[in-house]
């Protein structure tokens, strides 16, 4: 959860949702590991008794509690051997043991403190065993009425391990079933969450459909298809406390729909920051991402020379990841001084300046469960150029001049040619029809991106999950019609 620890969008979502749920008045508690990068602060309080975590063999951990600004409670699980390093996910290592411990700690925290929530909301494979405990070891205890909601932020990472993991987890071996948590003879923590959760959500409606297909299901499309009736996609919102061009304290100038003069100042600062030619008339195209195949920026690297040759544009890249791609962009910056800028690394402040100063934002993702940067871009009047996949399709409206519609430029095929043509299209509109760019910008900035709408949908999902859970247990038997969710429109 940002700002405690962040790898990608999941951290932003958990933080935003925490704030909104506390605002609705719910007693909300977040439990996450205390990673090596997190140091105790004066507001942290160490719980007097250590937490007994009933994995096999049992172990103890220290638990820190701290009030979140919103009124929620943060809980940090300290276990140096498991979480003492800086990284959230340890590269080239089996991380499953670390997160089995987290899953069990959630259950044991409830027992030890006597706090039994109505719903436990789990995120990605790292929390996939929590719904399994609720359906197995907890059936005779006070937690058995707790419903679970499992949110998939990314299907690619699944938390796979040998069947011995079940023994460590203190779970019965009969769960090792292909119609349950076993996949290709291994324990699969993502599948465990999908199979056992009361309700499943994905971070966009379109991704909920895509993951049921072989192309996007990463081998678990059937498991998801089997849970179709209990699955819903909810598009992420934007945390406007952090991403609002009118108040963003990291920018050299603020701006809004009514007065875009600050955006021009940000563009100039961006051009200066990357030693680009300072010229307001040249469009700046930007990309910020983890440089891995998912994000499709290899397609941009492939056409970079062509773009530089054919179009009068500038390009700025911020990211890190695949060394070959890092090198490709660094080389491009050297080959095209004044026209291509590149920063390899993670820099949150710089990402704000890029979103504010750029004119277009490039996201040619091969898959994108939701994607946040296209939404930040639109809020900052920077027009997204996206591939039609996952949440990119749900959030970016295609430019259609005759209908006076659109908040960006979309293309369907994950190919360098399709990306090249779409950048060319946007560049032609920039130079030939600046009034159209202004209108696109207005529409993009007007888009309602706040979390309020999505958070209300999550609250509905919690109610839906509680209703289903209690009915399943025979506790709710009345003739009331079961809780149903309203249809979720794309935004
Ligand atoms: P994912 O979760 O797949 O990485 P998202 O678009 O959902 O993709 O979220 C990525 C988040 O991480 C965004 O907030 C983005 O601004 C941020 N981000 C990614 N790479 C960097 C970087 N190199 N520097 C700063 N922020 C970054």
Coordinates of C-alpha atoms and ligand atoms in Angstrom, one line a residue:
X1 CA 0.0 0.0 0.0
X2 CA 1.4 3.3 -1.1
X3 CA 3.3 5.2 0.4
X4 CA 4.5 2.4 2.7
X5 CA 5.6 0.1 -0.1
X6 CA 4.9 0.2 -3.8
X7 CA 5.7 -2.0 -6.8
X8 CA 2.8 -1.1 -9.1
X9 CA -0.8 -0.2 -9.3
X10 CA -2.0 -2.5 -6.5
X11 CA -0.4 -0.2 -4.0
X12 CA -2.3 2.8 -5.3
X13 CA -5.6 0.8 -5.3
X14 CA -5.3 -0.4 -1.7
X15 CA -4.4 3.0 -0.4
X16 CA -7.3 4.7 -2.2
X17 CA -9.8 2.1 -1.2
X18 CA -8.7 2.2 2.4
X19 CA -9.4 6.0 2.5
X20 CA -12.8 5.6 0.8
X21 CA -14.0 2.7 3.1
X22 CA -12.9 4.6 6.2
X23 CA -14.8 7.7 4.8
X24 CA -17.9 5.5 4.5
X25 CA -17.6 4.8 8.2
X26 CA -16.4 1.2 8.0
X27 CA -13.9 -0.2 10.6
X28 CA -11.2 -0.9 8.0
X29 CA -7.8 -2.5 8.8
X30 CA -5.0 -3.2 6.4
X31 CA -2.5 -6.0 7.2
X32 CA 0.7 -6.0 5.2
X33 CA 4.3 -7.1 5.8
X34 CA 6.8 -4.7 7.3
X35 CA 9.3 -4.7 4.5
X36 CA 12.9 -3.7 5.2
X37 CA 12.3 -0.3 3.5
X38 CA 9.7 0.6 6.2
X39 CA 11.1 2.1 9.5
X40 CA 9.0 2.4 12.7
X41 CA 7.6 5.9 13.1
X42 CA 6.5 7.7 16.3
X43 CA 2.8 6.9 15.5
X44 CA 3.6 3.1 15.3
X45 CA 2.7 1.1 18.3
X46 CA 4.0 -2.4 18.8
X47 CA 1.3 -4.8 20.0
X48 CA 2.3 -6.1 23.5
X49 CA 1.9 -9.8 22.7
X50 CA 3.7 -11.3 19.7
X51 CA 1.3 -12.8 17.1
X52 CA 1.3 -16.6 17.1
X53 CA 1.1 -17.6 13.5
X54 CA -0.2 -21.2 13.1
X55 CA 1.7 -22.4 10.1
X56 CA 3.6 -25.6 10.5
X57 CA 5.7 -25.4 12.6
X58 CA 4.1 -22.4 14.4
X59 CA 6.1 -19.2 14.5
X60 CA 5.8 -15.8 16.1
X61 CA 5.9 -12.4 14.6
X62 CA 5.7 -8.8 15.9
X63 CA 2.8 -6.7 14.9
X64 CA 2.8 -3.0 14.6
X65 CA -0.3 -0.9 14.6
X66 CA -0.6 2.6 13.4
X67 CA -3.6 5.0 12.7
X68 CA -4.0 5.8 9.0
X69 CA -4.9 9.4 8.2
X70 CA -8.3 8.3 7.0
X71 CA -9.3 6.8 10.3
X72 CA -8.4 3.2 9.2
X73 CA -5.8 1.1 11.0
X74 CA -2.6 -0.1 9.4
X75 CA -1.1 -3.3 10.7
X76 CA 2.5 -4.2 9.8
X77 CA 3.7 -7.8 10.2
X78 CA 7.4 -7.9 11.2
X79 CA 9.4 -11.0 10.6
X80 CA 13.0 -10.2 9.6
X81 CA 13.8 -13.5 8.0
X82 CA 10.8 -13.2 5.7
X83 CA 10.4 -9.5 5.1
X84 CA 13.6 -7.9 6.3
X85 CA 14.9 -7.1 2.8
X86 CA 14.0 -3.9 0.9
X87 CA 12.1 -5.7 -1.9
X88 CA 8.4 -6.5 -1.8
X89 CA 9.0 -9.5 -4.1
X90 CA 12.4 -11.2 -3.9
X91 CA 13.8 -11.6 -7.4
X92 CA 14.7 -15.1 -8.5
X93 CA 13.4 -16.7 -5.3
X94 CA 10.4 -18.6 -4.3
X95 CA 8.2 -16.1 -2.5
X96 CA 5.3 -18.4 -1.7
X97 CA 6.4 -19.2 1.9
X98 CA 6.6 -15.5 2.7
X99 CA 3.0 -14.9 1.7
X100 CA 1.6 -18.1 3.2
X101 CA 2.8 -16.6 6.5
X102 CA 1.0 -13.4 5.7
X103 CA -2.3 -15.3 4.9
X104 CA -2.2 -17.2 8.1
X105 CA -1.3 -14.1 10.1
X106 CA -4.5 -12.5 8.9
X107 CA -6.5 -15.3 10.4
X108 CA -4.5 -15.4 13.6
X109 CA -4.7 -11.7 14.1
X110 CA -8.5 -11.9 14.1
X111 CA -8.4 -14.7 16.7
X112 CA -5.8 -13.2 18.9
X113 CA -7.5 -9.8 19.0
X114 CA -11.1 -10.9 18.9
X115 CA -11.8 -8.7 15.9
X116 CA -13.9 -10.6 13.4
X117 CA -14.6 -8.6 10.2
X118 CA -17.6 -9.1 7.9
X119 CA -15.4 -9.2 4.8
X120 CA -11.8 -9.8 4.1
X121 CA -10.6 -8.2 0.9
X122 CA -7.6 -10.0 -0.6
X123 CA -5.3 -8.7 -3.3
X124 CA -3.6 -11.0 -5.8
X125 CA -1.9 -14.3 -5.2
X126 CA -0.1 -13.2 -2.1
X127 CA -3.3 -13.3 -0.2
X128 CA -4.9 -16.3 -2.1
X129 CA -4.9 -18.7 0.9
X130 CA -7.0 -16.4 3.1
X131 CA -10.3 -17.5 1.4
X132 CA -9.1 -21.1 1.7
X133 CA -8.6 -20.8 5.5
X134 CA -12.1 -19.3 5.8
X135 CA -13.6 -22.3 4.0
X136 CA -11.6 -25.0 5.7
X137 CA -9.8 -24.5 9.1
X138 CA -12.2 -21.8 10.1
X139 CA -15.6 -23.4 9.4
X140 CA -16.3 -24.2 13.0
X141 CA -15.0 -20.9 14.5
X142 CA -16.2 -17.3 14.7
X143 CA -14.5 -16.4 11.4
X144 CA -16.7 -18.8 9.4
X145 CA -19.3 -16.1 8.6
X146 CA -16.6 -13.8 7.2
X147 CA -17.0 -13.4 3.4
X148 CA -14.0 -13.0 1.2
X149 CA -13.5 -10.8 -1.9
X150 CA -10.5 -11.6 -4.0
X151 CA -9.2 -8.9 -6.4
X152 CA -7.0 -9.8 -9.4
X153 CA -4.6 -7.1 -10.3
X154 CA -2.5 -9.2 -12.6
X155 CA -3.0 -12.8 -13.8
X156 CA 0.6 -13.3 -14.9
X157 CA 1.9 -13.8 -11.4
X158 CA 0.3 -16.8 -9.6
X159 CA 2.4 -17.9 -6.6
X160 CA 3.1 -21.5 -7.5
X161 CA 4.7 -24.1 -5.2
X162 CA 5.1 -27.8 -4.6
X163 CA 2.2 -29.6 -2.7
X164 CA 4.4 -29.4 0.4
X165 CA 3.3 -25.8 0.8
X166 CA -0.1 -27.1 2.0
X167 CA 1.6 -28.8 4.9
X168 CA 3.5 -25.6 5.8
X169 CA 0.2 -23.7 5.5
X170 CA -1.5 -26.2 7.9
X171 CA -4.1 -27.1 5.2
X172 CA -5.4 -30.6 4.4
X173 CA -3.8 -32.4 1.5
X174 CA -7.2 -33.2 -0.1
X175 CA -7.3 -29.5 -1.3
X176 CA -4.6 -30.6 -3.8
X177 CA -7.3 -30.9 -6.4
X178 CA -7.4 -29.6 -10.0
X179 CA -11.0 -28.4 -9.3
X180 CA -9.6 -26.4 -6.5
X181 CA -6.2 -25.0 -5.8
X182 CA -4.0 -27.4 -7.8
X183 CA -2.7 -26.4 -11.2
X184 CA -0.4 -28.6 -13.3
X185 CA 0.4 -30.6 -10.1
X186 CA 1.4 -27.6 -8.1
X187 CA -0.3 -25.4 -5.5
X188 CA -1.4 -22.2 -7.2
X189 CA -2.2 -19.4 -4.8
X190 CA -3.9 -17.3 -7.4
X191 CA -6.2 -20.2 -8.4
X192 CA -6.8 -20.8 -4.7
X193 CA -8.1 -17.3 -4.3
X194 CA -10.2 -17.5 -7.4
X195 CA -11.7 -20.8 -6.4
X196 CA -12.4 -20.2 -2.7
X197 CA -13.3 -16.5 -2.5
X198 CA -17.0 -15.6 -2.1
X199 CA -16.6 -13.0 -4.9
X200 CA -13.9 -12.3 -7.4
X201 CA -13.2 -8.9 -8.9
X202 CA -10.8 -7.7 -11.6
X203 CA -9.6 -4.1 -11.9
X204 CA -11.6 -3.4 -15.0
X205 CA -14.8 -4.8 -16.6
X206 CA -13.0 -5.6 -19.9
X207 CA -10.2 -7.5 -18.0
X208 CA -13.0 -9.6 -16.3
X209 CA -14.0 -10.8 -19.8
X210 CA -10.5 -11.2 -21.2
X211 CA -9.2 -13.4 -18.4
X212 CA -11.8 -16.0 -19.3
X213 CA -10.1 -16.5 -22.6
X214 CA -6.9 -18.6 -23.3
X215 CA -5.2 -15.5 -24.6
X216 CA -5.3 -13.6 -21.3
X217 CA -6.1 -16.3 -18.7
X218 CA -2.5 -17.5 -18.2
X219 CA -3.8 -21.1 -17.9
X220 CA -6.5 -20.2 -15.4
X221 CA -9.2 -19.0 -17.9
X222 CA -11.4 -22.1 -17.1
X223 CA -11.1 -21.5 -13.4
X224 CA -12.3 -17.9 -14.0
X225 CA -15.0 -19.0 -16.4
X226 CA -16.3 -21.3 -13.6
X227 CA -16.6 -18.3 -11.3
X228 CA -18.2 -16.0 -13.9
X229 CA -21.4 -15.5 -12.0
X230 CA -19.4 -14.4 -8.9
X231 CA -17.0 -12.2 -10.8
X232 CA -17.2 -8.5 -11.6
X233 CA -14.8 -5.9 -13.0
X234 CA -14.5 -2.5 -11.3
X235 CA -12.4 0.1 -13.0
X236 CA -9.8 1.8 -10.7
X237 CA -10.2 5.4 -9.9
X238 CA -7.5 8.1 -9.5
X239 CA -6.4 9.2 -6.1
X240 CA -7.1 12.9 -6.6
X241 CA -5.2 13.8 -3.4
X242 CA -2.1 12.7 -5.2
X243 CA -2.9 13.2 -8.8
X244 CA -4.6 16.6 -9.4
X245 CA -2.9 19.1 -11.6
X246 CA -4.6 22.0 -9.8
X247 CA -3.1 21.1 -6.5
X248 CA -0.1 18.9 -7.3
X249 CA 2.7 20.3 -5.1
X250 CA 5.5 18.6 -7.1
X251 CA 4.8 20.6 -10.3
X252 CA 6.6 23.9 -11.2
X253 CA 3.1 25.3 -12.0
X254 CA -0.4 24.1 -11.4
X255 CA -3.2 24.2 -14.0
X256 CA -6.8 23.2 -14.6
X257 CA -9.3 22.9 -17.4
X258 CA -10.1 26.7 -17.2
X259 CA -6.5 27.8 -17.2
X260 CA -3.9 25.6 -19.0
X261 CA -1.1 28.2 -18.8
X262 CA 0.6 26.1 -16.1
X263 CA 0.8 23.1 -18.4
X264 CA 2.9 25.1 -20.8
X265 CA 5.3 25.9 -17.9
X266 CA 5.4 22.2 -17.0
X267 CA 6.2 21.3 -20.6
X268 CA 9.1 23.7 -20.7
X269 CA 10.4 22.3 -17.4
X270 CA 10.1 18.8 -18.8
X271 CA 12.0 19.7 -22.0
X272 CA 14.7 21.4 -19.9
X273 CA 14.9 18.4 -17.5
X274 CA 15.7 16.0 -20.4
X275 CA 17.8 18.5 -22.4
X276 CA 15.3 18.5 -25.2
X277 CA 14.9 21.5 -27.6
X278 CA 12.7 23.9 -25.7
X279 CA 9.9 24.5 -28.1
X280 CA 6.2 24.5 -27.2
X281 CA 5.2 23.7 -30.8
X282 CA 6.8 20.3 -30.8
X283 CA 4.7 17.5 -29.3
X284 CA 6.2 15.6 -26.4
X285 CA 5.3 11.9 -26.3
X286 CA 6.0 10.1 -23.0
X287 CA 6.0 6.7 -21.5
X288 CA 6.4 5.7 -17.8
X289 CA 6.4 2.0 -17.0
X290 CA 8.0 -1.1 -15.8
X291 CA 10.0 -2.1 -18.9
X292 CA 8.7 -5.6 -19.4
X293 CA 7.0 -7.3 -22.2
X294 CA 3.5 -6.7 -20.7
X295 CA 3.9 -3.0 -21.3
X296 CA 4.8 -3.4 -25.0
X297 CA 7.4 -0.7 -25.0
X298 CA 9.7 -2.9 -27.1
X299 CA 7.3 -2.0 -29.9
X300 CA 8.2 1.7 -29.3
X301 CA 11.9 0.8 -29.3
X302 CA 11.4 -0.9 -32.6
X303 CA 10.0 2.1 -34.4
X304 CA 11.9 4.8 -32.6
X305 CA 14.3 5.4 -35.6
X306 CA 11.4 5.6 -38.0
X307 CA 9.5 8.0 -35.8
X308 CA 12.5 10.3 -35.5
X309 CA 13.0 10.2 -39.2
X310 CA 9.4 10.7 -40.2
X311 CA 7.9 13.0 -37.6
X312 CA 8.8 16.2 -35.8
X313 CA 8.2 14.9 -32.2
X314 CA 10.1 14.5 -28.9
X315 CA 10.0 11.3 -26.8
X316 CA 10.6 10.9 -23.0
X317 CA 10.9 7.6 -21.3
X318 CA 10.9 6.8 -17.5
X319 CA 11.2 3.2 -16.4
X320 CA 13.3 0.3 -15.5
X321 CA 13.2 -3.4 -16.1
X322 CA 14.5 -5.5 -19.0
X323 CA 18.2 -4.6 -19.4
X324 CA 18.0 -4.9 -23.2
X325 CA 15.1 -2.4 -23.4
X326 CA 16.8 -0.1 -20.9
X327 CA 19.8 0.0 -23.1
X328 CA 17.8 0.5 -26.3
X329 CA 16.2 3.6 -24.8
X330 CA 19.5 4.9 -23.4
X331 CA 21.1 4.5 -26.8
X332 CA 18.2 6.3 -28.5
X333 CA 18.7 9.2 -26.1
X334 CA 22.3 9.4 -27.1
X335 CA 21.6 9.1 -30.8
X336 CA 18.9 11.8 -30.8
X337 CA 20.1 14.5 -28.3
X338 CA 17.5 17.2 -27.9
X339 CA 14.8 14.9 -29.2
X340 CA 14.8 11.8 -27.0
X341 CA 15.1 11.8 -23.2
X342 CA 15.4 8.8 -21.0
X343 CA 15.7 8.2 -17.2
X344 CA 16.3 4.6 -16.1
X345 CA 15.0 4.1 -12.6
X346 CA 12.0 4.8 -10.4
X347 CA 11.2 8.4 -9.7
X348 CA 7.8 9.4 -8.4
X349 CA 8.3 13.1 -8.6
X350 CA 9.6 12.9 -12.2
X351 CA 6.6 10.8 -13.1
X352 CA 4.3 13.8 -12.1
X353 CA 6.3 16.2 -14.2
X354 CA 6.1 13.9 -17.2
X355 CA 2.4 13.5 -16.9
X356 CA 1.9 17.2 -16.6
X357 CA 4.4 18.4 -19.2
X358 CA 3.9 15.8 -22.0
X359 CA 1.3 16.2 -24.8
X360 CA 0.8 12.5 -25.5
X361 CA 1.3 9.3 -23.4
X362 CA 2.1 6.0 -25.0
X363 CA 0.8 2.7 -23.6
X364 CA 1.0 -0.1 -26.2
X365 CA 0.4 -2.8 -23.5
X366 CA 0.1 -6.5 -24.5
X367 CA -2.2 -6.9 -21.5
X368 CA -3.3 -4.3 -19.0
X369 CA -5.6 -5.3 -16.1
X370 CA -6.5 -1.6 -15.5
X371 CA -3.6 0.7 -16.0
X372 CA -3.3 3.9 -14.0
X373 CA -1.0 6.1 -16.1
X374 CA -3.6 6.6 -18.9
X375 CA -5.9 7.9 -16.2
X376 CA -3.4 10.2 -14.7
X377 CA -2.6 11.4 -18.2
X378 CA -6.1 12.3 -19.0
X379 CA -6.5 14.1 -15.7
X380 CA -3.4 16.1 -16.6
X381 CA -4.6 16.9 -20.1
X382 CA -2.1 14.5 -21.7
X383 CA -3.7 12.5 -24.4
X384 CA -3.2 8.7 -24.1
X385 CA -2.3 6.5 -27.1
X386 CA -3.3 3.0 -26.0
X387 CA -3.8 -0.5 -27.2
X388 CA -7.4 -1.7 -26.9
X389 CA -6.9 -4.1 -24.0
X390 CA -8.1 -4.5 -20.4
X391 CA -8.7 -1.3 -18.6
X392 CA -7.3 0.8 -21.4
X393 CA -10.3 0.0 -23.5
X394 CA -12.7 0.8 -20.6
X395 CA -11.1 4.1 -19.7
X396 CA -9.9 5.7 -22.9
X397 CA -12.6 6.8 -25.4
X398 CA -11.5 6.6 -29.1
X399 CA -11.1 10.0 -30.9
X400 CA -14.0 10.4 -33.3
X401 CA -13.9 13.9 -34.7
X402 CA -17.3 13.7 -36.5
X403 CA -19.0 12.7 -33.3
X404 CA -17.0 15.2 -31.3
X405 CA -16.0 12.3 -29.1
X406 CA -12.9 10.9 -27.6
X407 CA -10.3 11.3 -24.9
X408 CA -7.3 9.6 -26.7
X409 CA -6.1 7.5 -29.6
X410 CA -6.6 3.7 -29.6
X411 CA -5.4 0.8 -31.7
X412 CA -6.2 -2.9 -31.7
X413 CA -3.2 -4.9 -32.8
X414 CA -0.1 -5.4 -30.6
X415 CA 2.3 -4.5 -33.4
X416 CA 4.9 -1.9 -34.1
X417 CA 3.1 -1.0 -37.3
X418 CA -0.2 -0.3 -35.5
X419 CA 1.7 1.8 -32.8
X420 CA 3.6 3.7 -35.6
X421 CA 0.3 4.6 -37.4
X422 CA -1.5 5.7 -34.3
X423 CA 1.4 8.0 -33.2
X424 CA 1.4 9.3 -36.8
X425 CA -2.4 9.9 -36.6
X426 CA -2.0 11.9 -33.3
X427 CA 0.9 13.8 -34.7
X428 CA -1.1 14.8 -37.8
X429 CA -3.9 16.1 -35.6
X430 CA -1.4 18.0 -33.5
X431 CA 0.0 19.9 -36.4
X432 CA -3.0 20.2 -38.7
X433 CA -5.9 20.6 -36.3
X434 CA -4.7 22.1 -33.0
X435 CA -8.3 23.1 -32.2
X436 CA -9.1 19.3 -32.1
X437 CA -6.3 18.7 -29.7
X438 CA -7.7 21.4 -27.4
X439 CA -11.1 19.7 -27.5
X440 CA -9.7 16.3 -26.8
X441 CA -7.8 17.7 -23.9
X442 CA -11.0 19.3 -22.5
X443 CA -12.9 16.0 -22.7
X444 CA -10.0 14.1 -21.1
X445 CA -9.7 16.5 -18.2
X446 CA -13.4 16.5 -17.6
X447 CA -13.6 12.7 -17.3
X448 CA -14.8 11.7 -13.8
X449 CA -11.9 9.7 -12.5
X450 CA -12.5 9.9 -8.7
X451 CA -12.5 6.9 -6.5
X452 CA -15.9 7.7 -5.1
X453 CA -17.8 5.8 -7.8
X454 CA -15.5 2.7 -7.8
X455 CA -15.4 2.6 -4.0
X456 CA -19.2 2.5 -3.9
X457 CA -19.2 -0.4 -6.3
X458 CA -16.7 -2.2 -4.0
X459 CA -19.0 -1.6 -1.1
X460 CA -21.8 -3.2 -3.1
X461 CA -19.5 -6.2 -3.8
X462 CA -18.9 -6.5 0.0
X463 CA -22.7 -6.5 0.6
X464 CA -23.1 -9.0 -2.2
X465 CA -20.4 -11.2 -0.8
X466 CA -21.9 -11.1 2.8
X467 CA -25.3 -11.9 1.4
X468 CA -24.0 -14.9 -0.6
X469 CA -21.9 -16.1 2.3
X470 CA -24.7 -16.0 4.9
X471 CA -27.1 -17.7 2.5
X472 CA -24.6 -20.4 1.7
X473 CA -24.2 -21.1 5.4
X474 CA -28.0 -21.2 5.8
X475 CA -27.8 -18.3 8.2
X476 CA -29.8 -16.0 5.9
X477 CA -32.9 -17.9 4.9
X478 CA -35.6 -15.2 4.6
X479 CA -37.5 -14.6 1.4
X480 CA -35.7 -11.4 0.7
X481 CA -34.4 -11.5 -2.9
X482 CA -30.7 -12.1 -2.9
X483 CA -28.6 -9.0 -3.2
X484 CA -27.7 -8.3 -6.8
X485 CA -25.2 -5.9 -8.3
X486 CA -26.2 -3.1 -10.6
X487 CA -24.8 -3.4 -14.1
X488 CA -21.4 -1.8 -14.2
X489 CA -21.0 0.5 -17.2
X490 CA -17.6 1.4 -18.6
X491 CA -16.5 4.9 -18.0
Ligands
LIG1 P1 1.5 -1.8 -13.2 O1 0.8 -1.9 -11.9 O2 1.3 -2.9 -14.1 O3 3.0 -1.5 -13.0 P2 -0.1 0.6 -13.5 O4 -0.2 1.6 -14.7 O5 -1.4 0.0 -13.0 O6 0.9 -0.5 -13.9 O7 0.6 1.3 -12.3 C1 1.9 1.7 -12.4 C2 2.2 2.7 -11.3 O8 3.6 2.8 -11.1 C3 1.8 4.1 -11.7 O9 1.5 4.8 -10.6 C4 3.1 4.7 -12.4 O10 3.2 6.0 -12.4 C5 4.1 4.1 -11.5 N1 5.4 3.9 -12.1 C6 5.8 2.8 -12.9 N2 7.1 2.9 -13.3 C7 7.6 4.1 -12.7 C8 8.9 4.7 -12.6 N3 9.9 4.2 -13.3 N4 9.0 5.8 -11.9 C9 7.9 6.3 -11.3 N5 6.7 5.8 -11.3 C10 6.5 4.6 -12.0

